[in-house]
XYZ file of C-alpha atoms in Angstrom:
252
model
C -13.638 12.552 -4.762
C -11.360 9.291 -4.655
C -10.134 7.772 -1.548
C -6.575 7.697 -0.261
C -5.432 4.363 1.398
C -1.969 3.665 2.862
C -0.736 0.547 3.080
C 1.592 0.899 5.857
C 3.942 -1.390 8.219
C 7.238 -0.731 9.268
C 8.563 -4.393 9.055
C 9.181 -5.479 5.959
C 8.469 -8.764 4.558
C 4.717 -8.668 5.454
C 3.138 -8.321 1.715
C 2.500 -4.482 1.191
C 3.606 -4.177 -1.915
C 1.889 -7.395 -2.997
C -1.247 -5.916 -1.715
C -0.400 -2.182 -3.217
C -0.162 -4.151 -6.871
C -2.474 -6.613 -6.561
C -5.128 -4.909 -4.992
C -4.798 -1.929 -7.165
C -5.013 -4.108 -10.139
C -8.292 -5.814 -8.707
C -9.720 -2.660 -7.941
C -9.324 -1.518 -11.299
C -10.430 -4.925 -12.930
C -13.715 -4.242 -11.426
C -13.974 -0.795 -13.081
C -12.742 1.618 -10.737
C -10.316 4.280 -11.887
C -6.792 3.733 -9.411
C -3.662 5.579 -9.028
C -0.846 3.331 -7.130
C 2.046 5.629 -5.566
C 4.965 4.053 -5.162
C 6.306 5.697 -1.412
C 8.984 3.126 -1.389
C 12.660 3.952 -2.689
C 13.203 0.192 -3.454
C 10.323 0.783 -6.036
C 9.026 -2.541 -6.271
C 5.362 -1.132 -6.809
C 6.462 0.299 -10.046
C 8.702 -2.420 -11.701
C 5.960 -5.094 -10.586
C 3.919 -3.320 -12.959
C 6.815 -3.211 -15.821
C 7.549 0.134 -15.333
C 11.475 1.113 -15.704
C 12.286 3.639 -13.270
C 15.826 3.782 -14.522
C 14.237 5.776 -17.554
C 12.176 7.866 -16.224
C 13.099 11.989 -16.234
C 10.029 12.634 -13.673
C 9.474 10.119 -10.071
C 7.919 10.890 -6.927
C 10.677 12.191 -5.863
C 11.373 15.569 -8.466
C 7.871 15.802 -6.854
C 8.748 15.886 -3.597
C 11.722 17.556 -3.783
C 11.704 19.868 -6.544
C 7.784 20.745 -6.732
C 7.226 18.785 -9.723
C 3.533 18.209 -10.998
C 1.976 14.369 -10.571
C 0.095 14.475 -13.529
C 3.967 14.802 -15.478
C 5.215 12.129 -13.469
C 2.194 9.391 -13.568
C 2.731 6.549 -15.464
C 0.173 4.161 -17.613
C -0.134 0.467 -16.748
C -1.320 -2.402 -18.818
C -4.522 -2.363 -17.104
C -7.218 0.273 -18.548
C -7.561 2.023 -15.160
C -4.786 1.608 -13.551
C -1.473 4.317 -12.958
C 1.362 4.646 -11.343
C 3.137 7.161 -9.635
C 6.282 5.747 -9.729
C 9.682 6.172 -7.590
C 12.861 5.662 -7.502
C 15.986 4.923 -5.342
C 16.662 8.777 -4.799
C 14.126 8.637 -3.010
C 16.447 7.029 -0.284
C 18.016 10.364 0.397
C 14.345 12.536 0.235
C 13.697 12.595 3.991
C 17.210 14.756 4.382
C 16.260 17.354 1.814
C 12.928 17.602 2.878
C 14.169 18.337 6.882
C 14.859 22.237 4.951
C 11.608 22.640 3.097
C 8.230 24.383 4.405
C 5.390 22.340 5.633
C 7.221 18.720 5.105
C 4.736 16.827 6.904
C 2.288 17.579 4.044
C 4.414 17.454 0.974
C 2.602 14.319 -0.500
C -0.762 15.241 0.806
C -0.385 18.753 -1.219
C 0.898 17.239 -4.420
C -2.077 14.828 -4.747
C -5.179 17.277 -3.565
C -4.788 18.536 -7.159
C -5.501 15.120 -8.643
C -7.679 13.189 -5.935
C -10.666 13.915 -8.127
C -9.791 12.285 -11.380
C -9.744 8.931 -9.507
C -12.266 6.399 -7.269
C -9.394 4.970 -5.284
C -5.240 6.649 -4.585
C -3.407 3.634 -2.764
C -0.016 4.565 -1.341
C 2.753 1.767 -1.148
C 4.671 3.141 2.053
C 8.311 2.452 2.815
C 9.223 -0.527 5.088
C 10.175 2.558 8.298
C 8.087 5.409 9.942
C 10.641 8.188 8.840
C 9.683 11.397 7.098
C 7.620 9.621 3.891
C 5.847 7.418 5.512
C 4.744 10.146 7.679
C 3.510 12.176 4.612
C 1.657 9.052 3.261
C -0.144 9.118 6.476
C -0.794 12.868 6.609
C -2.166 12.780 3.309
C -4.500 8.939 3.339
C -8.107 8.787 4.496
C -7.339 5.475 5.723
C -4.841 2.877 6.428
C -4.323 -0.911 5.443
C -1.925 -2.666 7.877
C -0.967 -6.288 6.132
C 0.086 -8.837 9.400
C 1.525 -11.627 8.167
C 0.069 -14.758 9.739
C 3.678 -15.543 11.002
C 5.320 -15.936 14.628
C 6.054 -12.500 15.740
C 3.034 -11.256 13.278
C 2.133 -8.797 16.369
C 5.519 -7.490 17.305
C 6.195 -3.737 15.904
C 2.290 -2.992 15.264
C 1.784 -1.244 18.442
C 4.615 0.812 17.648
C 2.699 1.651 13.757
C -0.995 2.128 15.644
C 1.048 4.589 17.835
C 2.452 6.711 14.739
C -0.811 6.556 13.746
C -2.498 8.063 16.705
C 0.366 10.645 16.753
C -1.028 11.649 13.300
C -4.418 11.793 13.948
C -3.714 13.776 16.973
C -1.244 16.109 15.485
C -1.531 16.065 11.076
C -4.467 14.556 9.925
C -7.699 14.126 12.124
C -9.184 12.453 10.007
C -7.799 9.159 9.014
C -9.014 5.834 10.062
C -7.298 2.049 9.940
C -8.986 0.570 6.953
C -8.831 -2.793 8.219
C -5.789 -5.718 9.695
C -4.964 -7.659 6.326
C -3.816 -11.257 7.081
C -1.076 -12.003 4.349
C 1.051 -15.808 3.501
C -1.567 -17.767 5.523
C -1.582 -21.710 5.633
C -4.799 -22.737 6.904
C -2.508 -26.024 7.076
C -0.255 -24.284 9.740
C -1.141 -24.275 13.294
C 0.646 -21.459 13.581
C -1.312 -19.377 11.407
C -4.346 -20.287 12.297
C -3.390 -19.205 15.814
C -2.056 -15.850 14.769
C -5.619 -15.395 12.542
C -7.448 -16.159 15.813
C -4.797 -13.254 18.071
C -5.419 -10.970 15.269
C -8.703 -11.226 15.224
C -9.098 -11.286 19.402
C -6.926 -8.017 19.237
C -8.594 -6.148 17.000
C -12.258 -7.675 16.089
C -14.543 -6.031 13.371
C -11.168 -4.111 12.181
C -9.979 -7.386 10.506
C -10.736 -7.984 7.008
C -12.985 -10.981 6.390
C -10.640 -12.126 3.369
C -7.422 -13.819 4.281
C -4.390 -13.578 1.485
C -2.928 -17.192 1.428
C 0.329 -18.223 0.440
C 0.182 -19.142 -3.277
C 3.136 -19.633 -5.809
C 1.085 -17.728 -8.251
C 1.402 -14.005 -6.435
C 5.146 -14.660 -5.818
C 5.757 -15.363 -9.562
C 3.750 -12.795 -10.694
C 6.237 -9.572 -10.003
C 9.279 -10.861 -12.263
C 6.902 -11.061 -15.230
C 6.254 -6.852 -14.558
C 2.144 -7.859 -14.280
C -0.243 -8.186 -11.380
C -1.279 -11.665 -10.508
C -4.714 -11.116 -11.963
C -3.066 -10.895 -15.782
C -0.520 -13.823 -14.225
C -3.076 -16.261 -13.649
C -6.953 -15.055 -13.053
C -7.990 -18.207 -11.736
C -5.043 -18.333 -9.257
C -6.337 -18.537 -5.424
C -3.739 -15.256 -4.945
C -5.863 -13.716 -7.681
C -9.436 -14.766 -6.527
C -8.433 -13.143 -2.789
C -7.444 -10.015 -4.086
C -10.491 -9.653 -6.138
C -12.947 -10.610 -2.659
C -10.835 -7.918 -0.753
C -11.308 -5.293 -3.117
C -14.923 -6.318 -3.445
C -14.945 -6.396 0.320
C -13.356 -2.707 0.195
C -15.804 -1.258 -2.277
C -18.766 -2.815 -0.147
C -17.274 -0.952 2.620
């Protein structure tokens, strides 16, 4: 049975969607079987992999919405194990629609029970708010990956997500757990950063993933080419972290 991970935090500009791609792509590379939903309406997980939403007859949202099958919305990647679920700026009005239909909380969880089997690893790329989807992508995850970037402020609005989270586990899903505190666009150079490393890891100890994502040209470049950083440039240092993290994540 594969294992759902969020990668959740409600301000935007911290790296989750660089970490949804690239980490699904790493996982993959090292011969797990991955499915990437793409929870965001801006659907930057699914054109970072080349895929061209404005095409598509079947997104996460017809899903959602409408009761459409995954399996006849999933998309194939350029990596061997690696789909998408892709979505689409509809998706923007979803949370409305879904206000009148049954059960809402566990719309997402529901449509990929059917499907959690056929893969080691489901990663969800949630939407930059804690509205109505990113709700569902909590309800339905094992776990969570919160990406901090190692910025001023890096701590500001987390206590806020590790409150929706308890909410969850209290109320929706029992079960999930935080995967681990990712620490994205750090500068070992930067006093800064290193001081925001050393907070995050004072705040929340063990729950802090030994690999650090540092800033590197590499992973920026990568998404306007449609392919993960690890077809961009392998021997990149963006590349080489994602690959330790998912190692780090399969370990665990």
């Amino acid at each position: 049975m594969g294992k759902i991970i969020a990668i959740a935090n409600q301000k935007g500009g911290v790296g989750k969607t660089t970490t949804a791609i690239n980490l699904a792509a790493s996982l993959s590379v090292l011969e797990k079987k991955v499915l990437l939903v793409d929870a965001d309406p801006q659907a930057n997980a699914s054109s970072g992999l080349n895929i061209d939403v404005t095409n598509l007859d079947t997104t996460i949202y017809e899903c959602l919405i409408n009761g459409e099958k995954a399996i006849d919305a999933i998309q194939k990647t350029e990596i061997d194990k690696l789909e998408v679920l892709p979505s689409h700026i509809d998706l923007v009005g979803a949370e409305v629609e879904m206000l009148k239909l049954e059960d809402r909380e566990h719309l997402l969880k529901n449509l990929l029970e059917p499907i959690k089997g056929d893969y080691d690893y489901i990663l969800i790329d949630c939407s930059p708010s804690l509205g109505l989807i990113t709700i569902n992508c909590l309800t339905a995850a094992d776990s969570v990956i919160i990406p901090v970037q190692a910025e001023y402020y890096a701590l500001e609005g987390i206590s806020k997500l590790l409150n929706t989270i308890k909410i969850i586990k209290g109320r929706l899903n029992p079960s999930l757990e935080i995967e681990g505190f990712l620490l994205t666009m750090f500068d070992a150079r930067l006093k800064l950063a290193n001081q925001v490393y050393k907070e995050v890891k004072q705040y929340f100890g063990d729950m802090v993933f030994e690999t650090v994502i540092q800033r590197n040209i590499k992973l920026s470049e990568s998404p306007s080419h449609g392919i993960p950083v690890i077809l961009y440039d392998a021997d990149s240092r963006g590349s080489q972290n994602y690959l330790q993290l998912a190692q780090e994540i399969i370990k665990k």
